[in-house]
PDB file of C-alpha atoms in Angstrom:
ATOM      1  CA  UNK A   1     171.025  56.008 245.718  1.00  0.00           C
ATOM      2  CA  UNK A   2     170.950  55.348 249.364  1.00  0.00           C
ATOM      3  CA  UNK A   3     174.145  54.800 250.968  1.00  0.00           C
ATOM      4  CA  UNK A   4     175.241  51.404 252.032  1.00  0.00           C
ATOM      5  CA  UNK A   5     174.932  49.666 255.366  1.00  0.00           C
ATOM      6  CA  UNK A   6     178.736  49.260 255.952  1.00  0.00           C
ATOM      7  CA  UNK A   7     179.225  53.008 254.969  1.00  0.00           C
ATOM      8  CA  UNK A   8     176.572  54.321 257.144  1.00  0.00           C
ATOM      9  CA  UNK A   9     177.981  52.092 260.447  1.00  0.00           C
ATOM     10  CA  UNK A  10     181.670  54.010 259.693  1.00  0.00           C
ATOM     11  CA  UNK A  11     180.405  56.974 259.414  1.00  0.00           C
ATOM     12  CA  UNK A  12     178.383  57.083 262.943  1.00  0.00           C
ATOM     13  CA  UNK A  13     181.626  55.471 264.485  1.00  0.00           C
ATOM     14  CA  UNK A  14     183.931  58.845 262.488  1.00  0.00           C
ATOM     15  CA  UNK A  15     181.427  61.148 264.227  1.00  0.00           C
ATOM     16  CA  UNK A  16     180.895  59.779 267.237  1.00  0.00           C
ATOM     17  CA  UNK A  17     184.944  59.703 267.657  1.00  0.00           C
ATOM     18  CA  UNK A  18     184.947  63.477 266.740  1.00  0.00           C
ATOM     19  CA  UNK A  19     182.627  64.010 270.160  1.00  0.00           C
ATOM     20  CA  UNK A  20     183.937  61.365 272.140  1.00  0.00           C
ATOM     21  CA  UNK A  21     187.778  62.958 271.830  1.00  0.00           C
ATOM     22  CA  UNK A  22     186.086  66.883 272.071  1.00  0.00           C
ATOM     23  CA  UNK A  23     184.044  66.859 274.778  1.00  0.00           C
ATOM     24  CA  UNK A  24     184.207  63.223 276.236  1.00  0.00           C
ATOM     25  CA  UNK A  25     182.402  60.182 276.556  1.00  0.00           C
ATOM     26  CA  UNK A  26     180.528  60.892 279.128  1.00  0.00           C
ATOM     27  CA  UNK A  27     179.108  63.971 277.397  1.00  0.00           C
ATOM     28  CA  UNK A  28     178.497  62.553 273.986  1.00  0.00           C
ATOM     29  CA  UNK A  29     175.146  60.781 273.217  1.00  0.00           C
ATOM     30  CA  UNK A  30     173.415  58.859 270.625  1.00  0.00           C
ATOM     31  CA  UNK A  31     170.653  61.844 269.738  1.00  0.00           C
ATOM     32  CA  UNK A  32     173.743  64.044 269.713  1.00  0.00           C
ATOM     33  CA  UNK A  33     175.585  62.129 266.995  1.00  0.00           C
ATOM     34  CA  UNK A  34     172.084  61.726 265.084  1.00  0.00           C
ATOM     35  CA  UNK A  35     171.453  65.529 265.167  1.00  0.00           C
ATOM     36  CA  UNK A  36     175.152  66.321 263.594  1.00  0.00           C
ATOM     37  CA  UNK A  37     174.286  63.366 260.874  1.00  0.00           C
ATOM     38  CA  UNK A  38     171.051  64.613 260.364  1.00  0.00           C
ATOM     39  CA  UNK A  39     169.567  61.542 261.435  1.00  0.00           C
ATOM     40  CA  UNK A  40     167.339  59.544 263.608  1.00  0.00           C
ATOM     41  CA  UNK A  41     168.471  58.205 266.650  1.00  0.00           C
ATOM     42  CA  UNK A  42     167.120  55.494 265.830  1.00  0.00           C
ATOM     43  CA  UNK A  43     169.351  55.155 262.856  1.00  0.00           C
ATOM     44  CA  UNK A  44     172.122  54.993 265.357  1.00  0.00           C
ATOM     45  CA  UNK A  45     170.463  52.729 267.838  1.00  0.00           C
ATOM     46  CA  UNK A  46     170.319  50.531 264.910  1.00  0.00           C
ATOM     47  CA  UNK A  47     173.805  49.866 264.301  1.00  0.00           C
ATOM     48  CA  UNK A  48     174.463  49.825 267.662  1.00  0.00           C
ATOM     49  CA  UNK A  49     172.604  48.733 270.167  1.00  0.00           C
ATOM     50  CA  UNK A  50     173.729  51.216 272.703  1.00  0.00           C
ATOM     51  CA  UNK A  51     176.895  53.712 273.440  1.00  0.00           C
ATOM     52  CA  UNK A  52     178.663  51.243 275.200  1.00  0.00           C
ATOM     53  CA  UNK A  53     178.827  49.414 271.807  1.00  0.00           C
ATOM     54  CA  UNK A  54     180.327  52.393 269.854  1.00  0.00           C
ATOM     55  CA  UNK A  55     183.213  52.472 272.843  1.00  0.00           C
ATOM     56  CA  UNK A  56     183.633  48.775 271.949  1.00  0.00           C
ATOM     57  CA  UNK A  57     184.440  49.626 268.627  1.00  0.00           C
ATOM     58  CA  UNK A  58     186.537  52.289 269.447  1.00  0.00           C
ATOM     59  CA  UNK A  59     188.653  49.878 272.034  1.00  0.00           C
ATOM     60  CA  UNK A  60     189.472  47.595 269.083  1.00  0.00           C
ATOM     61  CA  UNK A  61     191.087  49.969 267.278  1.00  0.00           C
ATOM     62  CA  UNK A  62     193.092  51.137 270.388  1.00  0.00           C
ATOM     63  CA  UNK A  63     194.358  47.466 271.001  1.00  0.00           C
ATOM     64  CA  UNK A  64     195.479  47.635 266.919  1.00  0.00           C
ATOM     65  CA  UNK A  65     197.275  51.122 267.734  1.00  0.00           C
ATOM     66  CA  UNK A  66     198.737  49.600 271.273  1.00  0.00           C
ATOM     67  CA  UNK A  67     200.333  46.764 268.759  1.00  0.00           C
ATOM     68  CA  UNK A  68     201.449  49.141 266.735  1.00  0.00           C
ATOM     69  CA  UNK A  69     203.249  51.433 269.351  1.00  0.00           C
ATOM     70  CA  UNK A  70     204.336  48.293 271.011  1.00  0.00           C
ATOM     71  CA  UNK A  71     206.308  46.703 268.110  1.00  0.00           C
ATOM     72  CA  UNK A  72     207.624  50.420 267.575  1.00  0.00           C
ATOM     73  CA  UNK A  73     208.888  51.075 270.724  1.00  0.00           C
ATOM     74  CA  UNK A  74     210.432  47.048 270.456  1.00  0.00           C
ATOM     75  CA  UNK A  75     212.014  48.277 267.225  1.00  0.00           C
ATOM     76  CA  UNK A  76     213.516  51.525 269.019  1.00  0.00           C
ATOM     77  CA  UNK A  77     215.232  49.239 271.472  1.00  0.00           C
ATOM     78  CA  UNK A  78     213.218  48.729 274.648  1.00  0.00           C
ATOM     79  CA  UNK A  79     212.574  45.636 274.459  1.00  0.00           C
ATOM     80  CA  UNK A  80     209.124  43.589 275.438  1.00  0.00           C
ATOM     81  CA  UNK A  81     208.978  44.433 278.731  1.00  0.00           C
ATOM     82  CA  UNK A  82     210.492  47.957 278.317  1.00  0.00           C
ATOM     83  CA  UNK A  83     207.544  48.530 275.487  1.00  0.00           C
ATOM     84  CA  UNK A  84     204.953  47.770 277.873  1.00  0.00           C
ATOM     85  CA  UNK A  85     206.179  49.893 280.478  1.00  0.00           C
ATOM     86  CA  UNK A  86     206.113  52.398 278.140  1.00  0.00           C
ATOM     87  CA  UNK A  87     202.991  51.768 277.175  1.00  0.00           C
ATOM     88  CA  UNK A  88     200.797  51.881 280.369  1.00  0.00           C
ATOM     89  CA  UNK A  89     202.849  54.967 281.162  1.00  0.00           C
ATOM     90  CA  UNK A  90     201.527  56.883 278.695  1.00  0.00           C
ATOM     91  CA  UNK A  91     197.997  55.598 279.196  1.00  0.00           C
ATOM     92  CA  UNK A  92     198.474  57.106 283.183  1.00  0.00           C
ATOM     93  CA  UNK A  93     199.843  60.270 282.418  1.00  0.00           C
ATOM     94  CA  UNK A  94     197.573  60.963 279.354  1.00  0.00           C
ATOM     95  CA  UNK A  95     194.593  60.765 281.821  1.00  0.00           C
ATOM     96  CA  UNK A  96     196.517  62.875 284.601  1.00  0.00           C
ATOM     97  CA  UNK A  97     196.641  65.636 281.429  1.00  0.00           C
ATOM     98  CA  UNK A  98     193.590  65.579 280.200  1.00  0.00           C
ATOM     99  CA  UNK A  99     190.347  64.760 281.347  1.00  0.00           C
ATOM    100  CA  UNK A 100     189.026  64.002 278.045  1.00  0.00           C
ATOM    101  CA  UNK A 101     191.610  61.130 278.200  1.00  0.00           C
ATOM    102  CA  UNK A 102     190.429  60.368 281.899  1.00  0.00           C
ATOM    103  CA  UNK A 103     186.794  60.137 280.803  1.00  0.00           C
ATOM    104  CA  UNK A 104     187.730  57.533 278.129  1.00  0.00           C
ATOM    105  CA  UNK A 105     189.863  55.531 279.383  1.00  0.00           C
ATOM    106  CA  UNK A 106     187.488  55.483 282.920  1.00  0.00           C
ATOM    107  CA  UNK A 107     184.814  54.452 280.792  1.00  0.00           C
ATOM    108  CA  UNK A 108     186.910  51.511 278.749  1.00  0.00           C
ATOM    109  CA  UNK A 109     187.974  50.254 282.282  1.00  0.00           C
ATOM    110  CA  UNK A 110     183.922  50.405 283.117  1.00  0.00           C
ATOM    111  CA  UNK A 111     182.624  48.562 280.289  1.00  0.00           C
ATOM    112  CA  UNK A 112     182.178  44.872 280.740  1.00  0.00           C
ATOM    113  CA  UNK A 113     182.156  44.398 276.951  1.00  0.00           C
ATOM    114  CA  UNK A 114     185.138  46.565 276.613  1.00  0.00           C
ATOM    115  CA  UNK A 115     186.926  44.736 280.024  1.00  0.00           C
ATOM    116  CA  UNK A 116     186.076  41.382 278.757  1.00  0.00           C
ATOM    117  CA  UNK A 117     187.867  42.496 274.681  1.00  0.00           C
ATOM    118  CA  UNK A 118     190.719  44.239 276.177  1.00  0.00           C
ATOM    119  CA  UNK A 119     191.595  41.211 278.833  1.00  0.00           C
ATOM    120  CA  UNK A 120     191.428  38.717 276.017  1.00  0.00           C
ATOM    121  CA  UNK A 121     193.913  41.090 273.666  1.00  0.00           C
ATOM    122  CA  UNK A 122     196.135  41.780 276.625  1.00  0.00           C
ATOM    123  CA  UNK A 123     196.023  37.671 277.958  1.00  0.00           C
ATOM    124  CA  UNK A 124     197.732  36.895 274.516  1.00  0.00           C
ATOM    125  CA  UNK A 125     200.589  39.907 273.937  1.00  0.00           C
ATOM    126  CA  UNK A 126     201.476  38.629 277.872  1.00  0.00           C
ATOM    127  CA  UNK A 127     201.823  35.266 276.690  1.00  0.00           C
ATOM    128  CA  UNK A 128     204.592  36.350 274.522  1.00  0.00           C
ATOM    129  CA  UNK A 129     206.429  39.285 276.834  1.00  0.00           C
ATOM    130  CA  UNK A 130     206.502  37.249 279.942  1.00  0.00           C
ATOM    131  CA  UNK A 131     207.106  33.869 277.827  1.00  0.00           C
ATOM    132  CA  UNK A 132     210.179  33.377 279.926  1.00  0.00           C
ATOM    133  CA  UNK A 133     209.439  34.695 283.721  1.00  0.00           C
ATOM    134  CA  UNK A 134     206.146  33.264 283.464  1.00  0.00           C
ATOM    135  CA  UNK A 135     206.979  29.612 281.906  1.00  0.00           C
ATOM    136  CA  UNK A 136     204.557  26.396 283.061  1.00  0.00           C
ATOM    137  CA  UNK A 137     201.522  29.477 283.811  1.00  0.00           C
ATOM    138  CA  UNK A 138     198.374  28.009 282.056  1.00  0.00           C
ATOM    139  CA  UNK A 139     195.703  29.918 280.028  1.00  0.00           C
ATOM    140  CA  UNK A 140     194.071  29.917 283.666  1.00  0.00           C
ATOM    141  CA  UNK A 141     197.472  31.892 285.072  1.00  0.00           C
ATOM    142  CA  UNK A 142     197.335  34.755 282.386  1.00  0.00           C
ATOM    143  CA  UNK A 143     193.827  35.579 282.620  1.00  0.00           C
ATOM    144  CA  UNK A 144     193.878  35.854 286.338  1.00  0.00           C
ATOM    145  CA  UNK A 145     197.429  37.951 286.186  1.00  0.00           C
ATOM    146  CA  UNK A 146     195.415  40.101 283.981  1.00  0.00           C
ATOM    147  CA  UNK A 147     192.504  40.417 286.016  1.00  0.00           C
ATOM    148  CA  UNK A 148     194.625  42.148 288.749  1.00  0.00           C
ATOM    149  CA  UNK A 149     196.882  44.108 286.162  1.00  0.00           C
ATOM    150  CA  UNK A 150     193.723  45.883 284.545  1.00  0.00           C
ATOM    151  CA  UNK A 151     192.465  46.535 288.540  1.00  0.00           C
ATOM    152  CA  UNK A 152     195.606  48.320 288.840  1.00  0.00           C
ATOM    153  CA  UNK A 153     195.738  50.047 285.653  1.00  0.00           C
ATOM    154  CA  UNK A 154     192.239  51.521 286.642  1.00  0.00           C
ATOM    155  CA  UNK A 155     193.467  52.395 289.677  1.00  0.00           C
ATOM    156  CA  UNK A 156     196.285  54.488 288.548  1.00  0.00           C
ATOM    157  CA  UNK A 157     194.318  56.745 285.965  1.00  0.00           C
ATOM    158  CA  UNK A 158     191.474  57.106 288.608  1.00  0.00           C
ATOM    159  CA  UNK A 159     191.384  60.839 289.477  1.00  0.00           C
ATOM    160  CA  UNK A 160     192.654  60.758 293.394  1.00  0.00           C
ATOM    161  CA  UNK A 161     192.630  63.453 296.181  1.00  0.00           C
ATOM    162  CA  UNK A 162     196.059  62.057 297.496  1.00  0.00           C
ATOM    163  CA  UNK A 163     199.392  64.152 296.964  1.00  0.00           C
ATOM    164  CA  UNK A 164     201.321  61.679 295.474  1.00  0.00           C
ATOM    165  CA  UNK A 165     203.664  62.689 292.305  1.00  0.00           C
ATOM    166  CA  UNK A 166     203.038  61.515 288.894  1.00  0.00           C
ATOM    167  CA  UNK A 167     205.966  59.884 288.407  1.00  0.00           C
ATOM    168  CA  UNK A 168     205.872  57.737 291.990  1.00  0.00           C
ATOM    169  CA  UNK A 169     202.357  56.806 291.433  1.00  0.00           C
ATOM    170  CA  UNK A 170     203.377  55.431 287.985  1.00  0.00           C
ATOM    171  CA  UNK A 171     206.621  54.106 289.156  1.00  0.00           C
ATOM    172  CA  UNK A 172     204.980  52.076 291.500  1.00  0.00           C
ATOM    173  CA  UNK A 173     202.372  50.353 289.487  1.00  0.00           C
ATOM    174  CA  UNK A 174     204.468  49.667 286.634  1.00  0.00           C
ATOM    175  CA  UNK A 175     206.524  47.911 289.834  1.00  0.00           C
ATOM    176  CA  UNK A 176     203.270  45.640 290.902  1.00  0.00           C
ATOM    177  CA  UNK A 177     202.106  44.995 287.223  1.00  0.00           C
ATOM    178  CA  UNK A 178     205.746  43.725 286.293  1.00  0.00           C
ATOM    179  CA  UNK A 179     205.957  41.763 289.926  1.00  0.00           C
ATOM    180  CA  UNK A 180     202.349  40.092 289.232  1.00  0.00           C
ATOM    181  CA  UNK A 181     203.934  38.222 285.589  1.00  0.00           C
ATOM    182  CA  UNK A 182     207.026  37.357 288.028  1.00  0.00           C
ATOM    183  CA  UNK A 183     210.219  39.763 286.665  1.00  0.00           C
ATOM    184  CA  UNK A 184     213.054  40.143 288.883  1.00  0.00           C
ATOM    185  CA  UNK A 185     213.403  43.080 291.203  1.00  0.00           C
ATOM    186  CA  UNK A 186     216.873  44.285 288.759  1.00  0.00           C
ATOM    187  CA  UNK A 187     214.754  44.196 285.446  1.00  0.00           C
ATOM    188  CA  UNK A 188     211.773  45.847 286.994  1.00  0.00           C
ATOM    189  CA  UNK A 189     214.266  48.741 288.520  1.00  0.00           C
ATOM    190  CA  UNK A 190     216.375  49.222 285.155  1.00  0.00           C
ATOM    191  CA  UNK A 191     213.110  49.116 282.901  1.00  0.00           C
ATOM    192  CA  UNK A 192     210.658  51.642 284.847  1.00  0.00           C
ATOM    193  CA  UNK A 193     213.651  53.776 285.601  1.00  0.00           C
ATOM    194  CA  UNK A 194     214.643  53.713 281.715  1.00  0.00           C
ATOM    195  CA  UNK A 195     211.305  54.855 281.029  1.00  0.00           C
ATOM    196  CA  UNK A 196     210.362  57.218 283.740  1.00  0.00           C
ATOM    197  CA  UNK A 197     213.108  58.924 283.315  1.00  0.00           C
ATOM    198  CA  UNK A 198     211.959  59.850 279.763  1.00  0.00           C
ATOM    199  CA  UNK A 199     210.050  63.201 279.307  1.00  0.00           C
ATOM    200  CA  UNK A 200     207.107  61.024 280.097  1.00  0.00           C
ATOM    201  CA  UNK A 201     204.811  64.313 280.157  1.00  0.00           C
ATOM    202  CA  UNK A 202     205.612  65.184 276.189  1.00  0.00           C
ATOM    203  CA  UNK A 203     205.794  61.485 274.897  1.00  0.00           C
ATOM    204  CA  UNK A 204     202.154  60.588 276.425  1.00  0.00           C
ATOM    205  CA  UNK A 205     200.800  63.743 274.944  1.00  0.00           C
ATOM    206  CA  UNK A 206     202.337  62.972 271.616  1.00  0.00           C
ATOM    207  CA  UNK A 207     200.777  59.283 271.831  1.00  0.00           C
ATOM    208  CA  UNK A 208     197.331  60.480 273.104  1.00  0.00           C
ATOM    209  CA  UNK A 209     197.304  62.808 270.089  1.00  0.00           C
ATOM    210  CA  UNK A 210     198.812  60.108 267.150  1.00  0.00           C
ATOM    211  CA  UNK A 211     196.030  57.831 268.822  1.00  0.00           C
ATOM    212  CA  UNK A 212     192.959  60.254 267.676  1.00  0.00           C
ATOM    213  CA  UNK A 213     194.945  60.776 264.374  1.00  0.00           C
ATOM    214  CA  UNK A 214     194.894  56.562 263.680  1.00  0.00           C
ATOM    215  CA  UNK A 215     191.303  56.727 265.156  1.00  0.00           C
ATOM    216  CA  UNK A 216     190.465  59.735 262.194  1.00  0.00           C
ATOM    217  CA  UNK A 217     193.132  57.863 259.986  1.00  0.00           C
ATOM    218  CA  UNK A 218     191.313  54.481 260.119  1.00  0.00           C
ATOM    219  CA  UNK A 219     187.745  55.545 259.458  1.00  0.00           C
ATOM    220  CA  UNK A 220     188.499  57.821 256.870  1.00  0.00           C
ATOM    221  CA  UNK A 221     189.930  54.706 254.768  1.00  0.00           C
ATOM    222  CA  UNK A 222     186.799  52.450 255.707  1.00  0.00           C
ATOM    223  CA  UNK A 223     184.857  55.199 254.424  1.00  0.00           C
ATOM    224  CA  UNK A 224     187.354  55.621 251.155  1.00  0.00           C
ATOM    225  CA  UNK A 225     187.057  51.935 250.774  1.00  0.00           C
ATOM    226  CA  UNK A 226     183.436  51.359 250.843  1.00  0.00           C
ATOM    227  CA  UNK A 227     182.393  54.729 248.786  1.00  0.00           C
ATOM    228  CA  UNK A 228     185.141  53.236 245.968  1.00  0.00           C
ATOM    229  CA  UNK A 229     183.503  49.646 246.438  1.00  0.00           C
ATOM    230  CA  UNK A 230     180.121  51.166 245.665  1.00  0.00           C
ATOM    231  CA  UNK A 231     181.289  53.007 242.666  1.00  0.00           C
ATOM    232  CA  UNK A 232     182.698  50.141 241.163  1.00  0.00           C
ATOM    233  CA  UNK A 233     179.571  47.922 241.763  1.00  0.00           C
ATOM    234  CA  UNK A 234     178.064  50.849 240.259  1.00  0.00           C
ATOM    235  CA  UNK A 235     180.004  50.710 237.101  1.00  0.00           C
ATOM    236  CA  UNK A 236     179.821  47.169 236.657  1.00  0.00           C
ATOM    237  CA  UNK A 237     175.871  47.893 236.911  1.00  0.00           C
ATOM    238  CA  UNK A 238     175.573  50.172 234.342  1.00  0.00           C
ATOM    239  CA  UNK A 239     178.137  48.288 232.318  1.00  0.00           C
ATOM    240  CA  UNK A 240     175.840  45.200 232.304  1.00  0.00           C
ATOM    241  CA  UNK A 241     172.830  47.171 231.762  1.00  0.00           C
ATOM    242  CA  UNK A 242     174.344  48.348 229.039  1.00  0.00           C
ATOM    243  CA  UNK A 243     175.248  44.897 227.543  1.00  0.00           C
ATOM    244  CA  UNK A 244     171.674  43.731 228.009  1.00  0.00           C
ATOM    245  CA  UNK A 245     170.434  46.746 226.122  1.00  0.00           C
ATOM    246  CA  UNK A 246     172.980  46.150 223.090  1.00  0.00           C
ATOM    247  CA  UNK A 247     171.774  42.776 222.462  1.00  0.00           C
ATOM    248  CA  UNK A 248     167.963  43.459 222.524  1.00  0.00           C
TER     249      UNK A 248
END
């Protein structure tokens, strides 16, 4: 029996996220991922289009893990605007630690498709942090903020000849980001402090690493899903069949 289409698509995207988070984005291709499955490329090409469409894929489930992390770190205490700090600084550092990291992230940041997804996902969780400092903005007002925000976040986890430390380069970005959606000078000071002074180094790691693990995590159960929704369409096949037969 030949497997599904659905199955098929997850199981490019669970080996194509084994390369992409080994040897990097940059490095992984479509024949490479269609020699490991011991298929055409063509196969691959078929589900999607081009690489830039497998990264696409891969970005939604990062803005479903970024949720995640961000209502954790709101649960822990930090509050909105604490939990987004938190969160772009371990996007930074995880690309100043690994160039893996660097090469996805630099690639994300690249991607029209994967600009225009993330923008829209980001537009909407800053229409809820910055509900207060940014009241009376328009839809207009967000997407503009954003605009500059992701410029800056690109920025940041750029690779960069300049000796400037980790921490100051980080420090100050999470400063401009925060200024852009209009917080005060005291809240941007007491929240990047709060978090930089975290051990920034161990927490990104930890996050970089529990990111692959949902990536893993979340096709494994497509793939656990659809097998067990093929088996039971399966059954109810031979079930019928068997009905049929019964009453001839």
């Amino acid at each position: 029996m030949s497997r599904p289409q659905t199955t098929r698509k997850f199981e490019i995207i669970k080996t194509a996220t084994e390369f992409i988070f080994s040897v990097g984005y940059s490095n992984t291709s479509p024949q490479m991922i269609a020699k490991k499955m011991n298929m055409s490329t063509g196969n691959i090409t078929h589900y999607f289009p081009s690489k830039e469409h497998l990264l696409c894929t891969i970005v939604e489930m990062l803005c479903e893990f970024q949720w995640r992390m961000f209502e954790d770190s709101t649960e822990k205490g930090f509050g909105s605007i604490g939990s987004i700090c938190m969160e772009m600084m371990t996007v930074a550092t995880g690309c100043e630690q690994s160039e893996v990291a660097r090469d996805f992230f630099s690639a994300v940041f690249e991607s029209e498709m994967c600009r225009n997804y993330l923008r829209c996902n980001h537009v909407e969780r800053a229409k809820t942090i910055f509900a207060k400092e940014c009241e009376g903005w328009t839809d207009r007002d967000f997407e503009q903020a954003e605009l500059m925000v992701m410029g800056l976040q690109y920025s940041t986890l750029a690779a960069s000849n300049a000796d400037v430390p980790l921490k100051n380069k980080i420090s100050a970005a999470l400063d401009q980001v925060l200024y852009i959606y209009q917080v005060d000078e005291e809240t941007r000071k007491r929240e990047i402090d709060r978090v930089m002074d975290l051990d920034y180094r161990g927490i990104s790691k930890r996050v970089v690493e529990a990111f692959i693990a949902f990536v893993n995590r979340t096709n494994n159960e497509a793939l656990d899903n659809m097998e067990k929704a093929v088996h039971e369409r399966e059954e109810k096949r031979k079930q019928k069949t068997q009905v049929l037969e019964d009453s001839i």
